[in-house]
């Protein structure tokens, strides 16, 4: 029996006591989106920092935000790390990342290759009961920032199917799809004030366009 769900359902217990999957998904999306736009904590590139990102995103929804799952998990044919080995595997992975100097000083191609392996192996552990993918994406952005690269999360959001395919392939230690995806959304981090301002304006325009599309969808009664 899964202690994370309401008895007789597949709905995760939540602070709003929502009992339907559709309601929970909607609220979860809205709140995590607000948390992301409000600004993310500048976490350390270690397991504590990874957990802090999850806690930041989901603290308003789940009492266990930032905590390791205590049950074993499987999605389709993907069987994730046994719960009793989560801490060991995550700390080992972050030790490897630290020994690689958090991927600093690498070319864009080498950064994508190494980041693909790290994020795929983190996904294989799947430390949380829910919210692993979103935490991984934000961690990638943080990792890129420290290594001197901008990972475009807007582009990543438009490539969700590729992200899913790459994550599944990574379970079999095939990191090539994740590497190609990261190459598509990674570019050198712009440091000059003028270029930073241009990028901020571009991001604001994209966000405005997205909000406009979402509003149009909300008012489309045929959907």
PDB file of C-alpha atoms in Angstrom:
ATOM      1  CA  UNK A   1       0.000   0.000   0.000  1.00  0.00           C
ATOM      2  CA  UNK A   2       1.325   3.418  -0.979  1.00  0.00           C
ATOM      3  CA  UNK A   3       1.308   5.732   2.078  1.00  0.00           C
ATOM      4  CA  UNK A   4       1.592   8.779  -0.188  1.00  0.00           C
ATOM      5  CA  UNK A   5      -1.895   8.455  -1.702  1.00  0.00           C
ATOM      6  CA  UNK A   6      -5.423   8.708  -0.371  1.00  0.00           C
ATOM      7  CA  UNK A   7      -6.816   5.217   0.353  1.00  0.00           C
ATOM      8  CA  UNK A   8      -8.532   3.684  -2.640  1.00  0.00           C
ATOM      9  CA  UNK A   9      -7.139   6.270  -5.070  1.00  0.00           C
ATOM     10  CA  UNK A  10      -3.979   7.162  -6.989  1.00  0.00           C
ATOM     11  CA  UNK A  11      -4.171  10.798  -5.829  1.00  0.00           C
ATOM     12  CA  UNK A  12      -1.231  11.993  -3.754  1.00  0.00           C
ATOM     13  CA  UNK A  13      -2.053  13.344  -0.303  1.00  0.00           C
ATOM     14  CA  UNK A  14      -1.662  17.102  -0.462  1.00  0.00           C
ATOM     15  CA  UNK A  15      -1.985  20.206   1.704  1.00  0.00           C
ATOM     16  CA  UNK A  16      -5.115  21.308  -0.154  1.00  0.00           C
ATOM     17  CA  UNK A  17      -6.801  17.945   0.436  1.00  0.00           C
ATOM     18  CA  UNK A  18      -7.666  17.757  -3.256  1.00  0.00           C
ATOM     19  CA  UNK A  19      -9.060  14.327  -4.070  1.00  0.00           C
ATOM     20  CA  UNK A  20      -9.052  14.292  -7.878  1.00  0.00           C
ATOM     21  CA  UNK A  21      -5.995  13.965 -10.097  1.00  0.00           C
ATOM     22  CA  UNK A  22      -7.107  16.732 -12.461  1.00  0.00           C
ATOM     23  CA  UNK A  23      -7.488  19.267  -9.641  1.00  0.00           C
ATOM     24  CA  UNK A  24      -4.154  18.360  -8.101  1.00  0.00           C
ATOM     25  CA  UNK A  25      -2.296  18.555 -11.420  1.00  0.00           C
ATOM     26  CA  UNK A  26      -3.753  21.997 -12.129  1.00  0.00           C
ATOM     27  CA  UNK A  27      -2.894  23.407  -8.698  1.00  0.00           C
ATOM     28  CA  UNK A  28       0.535  21.801  -8.763  1.00  0.00           C
ATOM     29  CA  UNK A  29       1.313  23.410 -12.123  1.00  0.00           C
ATOM     30  CA  UNK A  30       0.121  26.857 -11.041  1.00  0.00           C
ATOM     31  CA  UNK A  31       2.041  26.871  -7.770  1.00  0.00           C
ATOM     32  CA  UNK A  32       5.306  25.474  -9.103  1.00  0.00           C
ATOM     33  CA  UNK A  33       5.113  27.943 -11.991  1.00  0.00           C
ATOM     34  CA  UNK A  34       4.717  30.810  -9.524  1.00  0.00           C
ATOM     35  CA  UNK A  35       7.585  29.495  -7.416  1.00  0.00           C
ATOM     36  CA  UNK A  36       9.813  29.303 -10.469  1.00  0.00           C
ATOM     37  CA  UNK A  37       8.952  32.808 -11.696  1.00  0.00           C
ATOM     38  CA  UNK A  38       9.462  34.252  -8.208  1.00  0.00           C
ATOM     39  CA  UNK A  39      13.094  33.212  -8.398  1.00  0.00           C
ATOM     40  CA  UNK A  40      14.934  30.080  -7.401  1.00  0.00           C
ATOM     41  CA  UNK A  41      17.368  29.745  -4.508  1.00  0.00           C
ATOM     42  CA  UNK A  42      21.028  29.682  -5.522  1.00  0.00           C
ATOM     43  CA  UNK A  43      21.569  26.163  -4.269  1.00  0.00           C
ATOM     44  CA  UNK A  44      24.846  24.292  -3.980  1.00  0.00           C
ATOM     45  CA  UNK A  45      25.583  21.674  -6.617  1.00  0.00           C
ATOM     46  CA  UNK A  46      25.208  18.752  -4.233  1.00  0.00           C
ATOM     47  CA  UNK A  47      22.455  16.479  -2.970  1.00  0.00           C
ATOM     48  CA  UNK A  48      21.365  18.954  -0.299  1.00  0.00           C
ATOM     49  CA  UNK A  49      21.025  21.615  -2.987  1.00  0.00           C
ATOM     50  CA  UNK A  50      19.037  19.282  -5.223  1.00  0.00           C
ATOM     51  CA  UNK A  51      16.648  18.522  -2.370  1.00  0.00           C
ATOM     52  CA  UNK A  52      16.372  22.244  -1.607  1.00  0.00           C
ATOM     53  CA  UNK A  53      15.184  22.869  -5.176  1.00  0.00           C
ATOM     54  CA  UNK A  54      12.458  20.244  -4.804  1.00  0.00           C
ATOM     55  CA  UNK A  55      11.445  21.699  -1.437  1.00  0.00           C
ATOM     56  CA  UNK A  56      11.247  25.191  -2.919  1.00  0.00           C
ATOM     57  CA  UNK A  57       9.003  24.040  -5.756  1.00  0.00           C
ATOM     58  CA  UNK A  58       6.625  21.781  -3.844  1.00  0.00           C
ATOM     59  CA  UNK A  59       6.593  23.045  -0.238  1.00  0.00           C
ATOM     60  CA  UNK A  60       3.118  24.547  -0.649  1.00  0.00           C
ATOM     61  CA  UNK A  61       1.662  21.286  -1.933  1.00  0.00           C
ATOM     62  CA  UNK A  62       3.296  18.293  -0.256  1.00  0.00           C
ATOM     63  CA  UNK A  63       4.377  17.821   3.358  1.00  0.00           C
ATOM     64  CA  UNK A  64       7.279  15.669   2.150  1.00  0.00           C
ATOM     65  CA  UNK A  65       8.729  18.235  -0.273  1.00  0.00           C
ATOM     66  CA  UNK A  66      12.505  17.847  -0.384  1.00  0.00           C
ATOM     67  CA  UNK A  67      12.430  14.451   1.320  1.00  0.00           C
ATOM     68  CA  UNK A  68      13.430  11.106  -0.157  1.00  0.00           C
ATOM     69  CA  UNK A  69      10.622   8.723  -1.015  1.00  0.00           C
ATOM     70  CA  UNK A  70      10.230   5.744   1.299  1.00  0.00           C
ATOM     71  CA  UNK A  71       8.590   3.434  -1.242  1.00  0.00           C
ATOM     72  CA  UNK A  72       9.937   1.704  -4.327  1.00  0.00           C
ATOM     73  CA  UNK A  73       8.784   3.113  -7.672  1.00  0.00           C
ATOM     74  CA  UNK A  74       8.235   2.049 -11.244  1.00  0.00           C
ATOM     75  CA  UNK A  75       6.799   3.884 -14.251  1.00  0.00           C
ATOM     76  CA  UNK A  76       5.970   1.635 -17.170  1.00  0.00           C
ATOM     77  CA  UNK A  77       9.017  -0.512 -17.800  1.00  0.00           C
ATOM     78  CA  UNK A  78      11.322   1.898 -15.930  1.00  0.00           C
ATOM     79  CA  UNK A  79      12.216   0.595 -12.473  1.00  0.00           C
ATOM     80  CA  UNK A  80      13.887   3.233 -10.325  1.00  0.00           C
ATOM     81  CA  UNK A  81      16.413   2.862  -7.520  1.00  0.00           C
ATOM     82  CA  UNK A  82      15.251   1.012  -4.407  1.00  0.00           C
ATOM     83  CA  UNK A  83      14.329   3.532  -1.723  1.00  0.00           C
ATOM     84  CA  UNK A  84      16.917   2.136   0.695  1.00  0.00           C
ATOM     85  CA  UNK A  85      19.735   3.020  -1.733  1.00  0.00           C
ATOM     86  CA  UNK A  86      18.627   6.519  -2.750  1.00  0.00           C
ATOM     87  CA  UNK A  87      20.893   8.496  -0.442  1.00  0.00           C
ATOM     88  CA  UNK A  88      23.965   6.415  -1.262  1.00  0.00           C
ATOM     89  CA  UNK A  89      23.448   6.655  -5.015  1.00  0.00           C
ATOM     90  CA  UNK A  90      22.664  10.365  -5.039  1.00  0.00           C
ATOM     91  CA  UNK A  91      25.668  11.259  -2.896  1.00  0.00           C
ATOM     92  CA  UNK A  92      27.906   9.107  -5.091  1.00  0.00           C
ATOM     93  CA  UNK A  93      26.628  10.861  -8.217  1.00  0.00           C
ATOM     94  CA  UNK A  94      27.275  14.307  -6.766  1.00  0.00           C
ATOM     95  CA  UNK A  95      30.763  13.246  -5.690  1.00  0.00           C
ATOM     96  CA  UNK A  96      31.480  12.362  -9.321  1.00  0.00           C
ATOM     97  CA  UNK A  97      30.128  15.758 -10.387  1.00  0.00           C
ATOM     98  CA  UNK A  98      32.316  17.512  -7.808  1.00  0.00           C
ATOM     99  CA  UNK A  99      35.387  15.600  -8.995  1.00  0.00           C
ATOM    100  CA  UNK A 100      34.636  16.918 -12.489  1.00  0.00           C
ATOM    101  CA  UNK A 101      34.694  20.475 -11.108  1.00  0.00           C
ATOM    102  CA  UNK A 102      30.937  20.765 -11.701  1.00  0.00           C
ATOM    103  CA  UNK A 103      31.651  20.670 -15.465  1.00  0.00           C
ATOM    104  CA  UNK A 104      33.383  24.053 -15.473  1.00  0.00           C
ATOM    105  CA  UNK A 105      35.784  24.821 -18.306  1.00  0.00           C
ATOM    106  CA  UNK A 106      34.250  22.379 -20.782  1.00  0.00           C
ATOM    107  CA  UNK A 107      33.300  23.062 -24.383  1.00  0.00           C
ATOM    108  CA  UNK A 108      29.575  23.188 -25.119  1.00  0.00           C
ATOM    109  CA  UNK A 109      29.717  19.696 -26.644  1.00  0.00           C
ATOM    110  CA  UNK A 110      31.601  18.218 -23.694  1.00  0.00           C
ATOM    111  CA  UNK A 111      29.327  19.968 -21.220  1.00  0.00           C
ATOM    112  CA  UNK A 112      26.248  18.497 -22.921  1.00  0.00           C
ATOM    113  CA  UNK A 113      27.806  15.033 -22.930  1.00  0.00           C
ATOM    114  CA  UNK A 114      28.708  15.029 -19.242  1.00  0.00           C
ATOM    115  CA  UNK A 115      25.503  16.777 -18.120  1.00  0.00           C
ATOM    116  CA  UNK A 116      23.486  14.197 -20.066  1.00  0.00           C
ATOM    117  CA  UNK A 117      25.038  11.357 -18.101  1.00  0.00           C
ATOM    118  CA  UNK A 118      24.650  13.077 -14.746  1.00  0.00           C
ATOM    119  CA  UNK A 119      21.000  14.020 -15.207  1.00  0.00           C
ATOM    120  CA  UNK A 120      20.155  10.588 -16.638  1.00  0.00           C
ATOM    121  CA  UNK A 121      21.692   8.846 -13.645  1.00  0.00           C
ATOM    122  CA  UNK A 122      19.877  11.187 -11.253  1.00  0.00           C
ATOM    123  CA  UNK A 123      16.658  10.341 -13.064  1.00  0.00           C
ATOM    124  CA  UNK A 124      17.393   6.623 -12.650  1.00  0.00           C
ATOM    125  CA  UNK A 125      17.518   7.159  -8.887  1.00  0.00           C
ATOM    126  CA  UNK A 126      14.288   9.219  -8.871  1.00  0.00           C
ATOM    127  CA  UNK A 127      14.656  10.331  -5.244  1.00  0.00           C
ATOM    128  CA  UNK A 128      11.202  11.886  -4.793  1.00  0.00           C
ATOM    129  CA  UNK A 129       7.710  10.444  -4.893  1.00  0.00           C
ATOM    130  CA  UNK A 130       6.686  13.146  -7.376  1.00  0.00           C
ATOM    131  CA  UNK A 131       8.293  16.144  -9.077  1.00  0.00           C
ATOM    132  CA  UNK A 132      11.577  14.557 -10.144  1.00  0.00           C
ATOM    133  CA  UNK A 133      11.544  15.813 -13.743  1.00  0.00           C
ATOM    134  CA  UNK A 134      10.846  19.431 -12.878  1.00  0.00           C
ATOM    135  CA  UNK A 135      13.565  19.418 -10.248  1.00  0.00           C
ATOM    136  CA  UNK A 136      16.012  17.902 -12.729  1.00  0.00           C
ATOM    137  CA  UNK A 137      15.285  20.629 -15.277  1.00  0.00           C
ATOM    138  CA  UNK A 138      15.902  23.412 -12.783  1.00  0.00           C
ATOM    139  CA  UNK A 139      19.035  21.721 -11.527  1.00  0.00           C
ATOM    140  CA  UNK A 140      20.326  21.539 -15.094  1.00  0.00           C
ATOM    141  CA  UNK A 141      19.808  25.288 -15.433  1.00  0.00           C
ATOM    142  CA  UNK A 142      21.721  25.840 -12.187  1.00  0.00           C
ATOM    143  CA  UNK A 143      24.511  23.503 -13.290  1.00  0.00           C
ATOM    144  CA  UNK A 144      24.765  25.307 -16.608  1.00  0.00           C
ATOM    145  CA  UNK A 145      24.911  28.672 -14.884  1.00  0.00           C
ATOM    146  CA  UNK A 146      27.900  27.594 -12.788  1.00  0.00           C
ATOM    147  CA  UNK A 147      29.637  26.097 -15.821  1.00  0.00           C
ATOM    148  CA  UNK A 148      29.102  29.205 -17.955  1.00  0.00           C
ATOM    149  CA  UNK A 149      26.168  28.012 -20.057  1.00  0.00           C
ATOM    150  CA  UNK A 150      22.590  29.144 -20.451  1.00  0.00           C
ATOM    151  CA  UNK A 151      20.110  26.272 -20.629  1.00  0.00           C
ATOM    152  CA  UNK A 152      16.927  27.534 -22.219  1.00  0.00           C
ATOM    153  CA  UNK A 153      14.083  26.069 -20.160  1.00  0.00           C
ATOM    154  CA  UNK A 154      11.492  27.589 -22.488  1.00  0.00           C
ATOM    155  CA  UNK A 155      12.903  25.540 -25.354  1.00  0.00           C
ATOM    156  CA  UNK A 156      13.085  22.487 -23.109  1.00  0.00           C
ATOM    157  CA  UNK A 157       9.404  22.857 -22.233  1.00  0.00           C
ATOM    158  CA  UNK A 158       8.625  22.759 -25.958  1.00  0.00           C
ATOM    159  CA  UNK A 159      10.531  19.477 -26.263  1.00  0.00           C
ATOM    160  CA  UNK A 160       8.825  17.444 -23.548  1.00  0.00           C
ATOM    161  CA  UNK A 161       8.458  14.359 -25.748  1.00  0.00           C
ATOM    162  CA  UNK A 162      12.184  14.373 -26.480  1.00  0.00           C
ATOM    163  CA  UNK A 163      12.907  14.844 -22.773  1.00  0.00           C
ATOM    164  CA  UNK A 164      10.768  11.810 -21.962  1.00  0.00           C
ATOM    165  CA  UNK A 165      12.372   9.703 -24.688  1.00  0.00           C
ATOM    166  CA  UNK A 166      15.851  10.744 -23.549  1.00  0.00           C
ATOM    167  CA  UNK A 167      15.010   9.960 -19.921  1.00  0.00           C
ATOM    168  CA  UNK A 168      13.787   6.479 -20.841  1.00  0.00           C
ATOM    169  CA  UNK A 169      16.883   5.830 -22.967  1.00  0.00           C
ATOM    170  CA  UNK A 170      19.057   6.983 -20.083  1.00  0.00           C
ATOM    171  CA  UNK A 171      17.623   4.232 -17.902  1.00  0.00           C
ATOM    172  CA  UNK A 172      19.546   1.826 -20.153  1.00  0.00           C
ATOM    173  CA  UNK A 173      22.672   4.041 -19.944  1.00  0.00           C
ATOM    174  CA  UNK A 174      22.093   5.434 -23.436  1.00  0.00           C
ATOM    175  CA  UNK A 175      22.789   9.130 -22.931  1.00  0.00           C
ATOM    176  CA  UNK A 176      22.948  10.105 -26.613  1.00  0.00           C
ATOM    177  CA  UNK A 177      19.371  11.402 -26.862  1.00  0.00           C
ATOM    178  CA  UNK A 178      19.769  13.536 -23.752  1.00  0.00           C
ATOM    179  CA  UNK A 179      23.071  14.858 -25.086  1.00  0.00           C
ATOM    180  CA  UNK A 180      21.478  15.901 -28.387  1.00  0.00           C
ATOM    181  CA  UNK A 181      18.585  17.536 -26.559  1.00  0.00           C
ATOM    182  CA  UNK A 182      20.935  19.501 -24.319  1.00  0.00           C
ATOM    183  CA  UNK A 183      22.951  20.645 -27.317  1.00  0.00           C
ATOM    184  CA  UNK A 184      19.750  22.087 -28.793  1.00  0.00           C
ATOM    185  CA  UNK A 185      18.974  24.187 -25.724  1.00  0.00           C
ATOM    186  CA  UNK A 186      22.435  25.140 -24.439  1.00  0.00           C
ATOM    187  CA  UNK A 187      24.465  28.198 -25.368  1.00  0.00           C
ATOM    188  CA  UNK A 188      27.319  30.146 -23.763  1.00  0.00           C
ATOM    189  CA  UNK A 189      26.157  32.332 -20.909  1.00  0.00           C
ATOM    190  CA  UNK A 190      26.085  36.002 -21.897  1.00  0.00           C
ATOM    191  CA  UNK A 191      27.951  38.205 -19.451  1.00  0.00           C
ATOM    192  CA  UNK A 192      27.860  41.721 -20.938  1.00  0.00           C
ATOM    193  CA  UNK A 193      25.093  44.027 -19.561  1.00  0.00           C
ATOM    194  CA  UNK A 194      23.834  44.855 -23.060  1.00  0.00           C
ATOM    195  CA  UNK A 195      23.410  41.226 -24.050  1.00  0.00           C
ATOM    196  CA  UNK A 196      21.930  40.325 -20.686  1.00  0.00           C
ATOM    197  CA  UNK A 197      19.346  43.058 -21.177  1.00  0.00           C
ATOM    198  CA  UNK A 198      18.573  41.770 -24.677  1.00  0.00           C
ATOM    199  CA  UNK A 199      18.106  38.253 -23.344  1.00  0.00           C
ATOM    200  CA  UNK A 200      15.869  39.482 -20.535  1.00  0.00           C
ATOM    201  CA  UNK A 201      13.719  41.334 -23.067  1.00  0.00           C
ATOM    202  CA  UNK A 202      13.542  38.229 -25.249  1.00  0.00           C
ATOM    203  CA  UNK A 203      12.511  36.058 -22.294  1.00  0.00           C
ATOM    204  CA  UNK A 204       9.880  38.593 -21.248  1.00  0.00           C
ATOM    205  CA  UNK A 205       8.454  38.608 -24.774  1.00  0.00           C
ATOM    206  CA  UNK A 206       8.304  34.813 -24.817  1.00  0.00           C
ATOM    207  CA  UNK A 207       6.598  34.748 -21.418  1.00  0.00           C
ATOM    208  CA  UNK A 208       4.047  37.353 -22.549  1.00  0.00           C
ATOM    209  CA  UNK A 209       3.297  35.380 -25.706  1.00  0.00           C
ATOM    210  CA  UNK A 210       2.859  32.189 -23.658  1.00  0.00           C
ATOM    211  CA  UNK A 211       0.479  33.897 -21.221  1.00  0.00           C
ATOM    212  CA  UNK A 212      -1.521  35.214 -24.181  1.00  0.00           C
ATOM    213  CA  UNK A 213      -1.795  31.705 -25.645  1.00  0.00           C
ATOM    214  CA  UNK A 214      -2.823  30.281 -22.260  1.00  0.00           C
ATOM    215  CA  UNK A 215      -5.473  32.972 -21.869  1.00  0.00           C
ATOM    216  CA  UNK A 216      -6.847  32.220 -25.323  1.00  0.00           C
ATOM    217  CA  UNK A 217      -7.033  28.529 -24.434  1.00  0.00           C
ATOM    218  CA  UNK A 218      -8.849  29.310 -21.175  1.00  0.00           C
ATOM    219  CA  UNK A 219     -11.497  31.219 -23.131  1.00  0.00           C
ATOM    220  CA  UNK A 220     -11.850  28.625 -25.877  1.00  0.00           C
ATOM    221  CA  UNK A 221     -15.090  26.867 -24.882  1.00  0.00           C
ATOM    222  CA  UNK A 222     -14.543  24.113 -27.425  1.00  0.00           C
ATOM    223  CA  UNK A 223     -11.559  22.715 -25.473  1.00  0.00           C
TER     224      UNK A 223
END
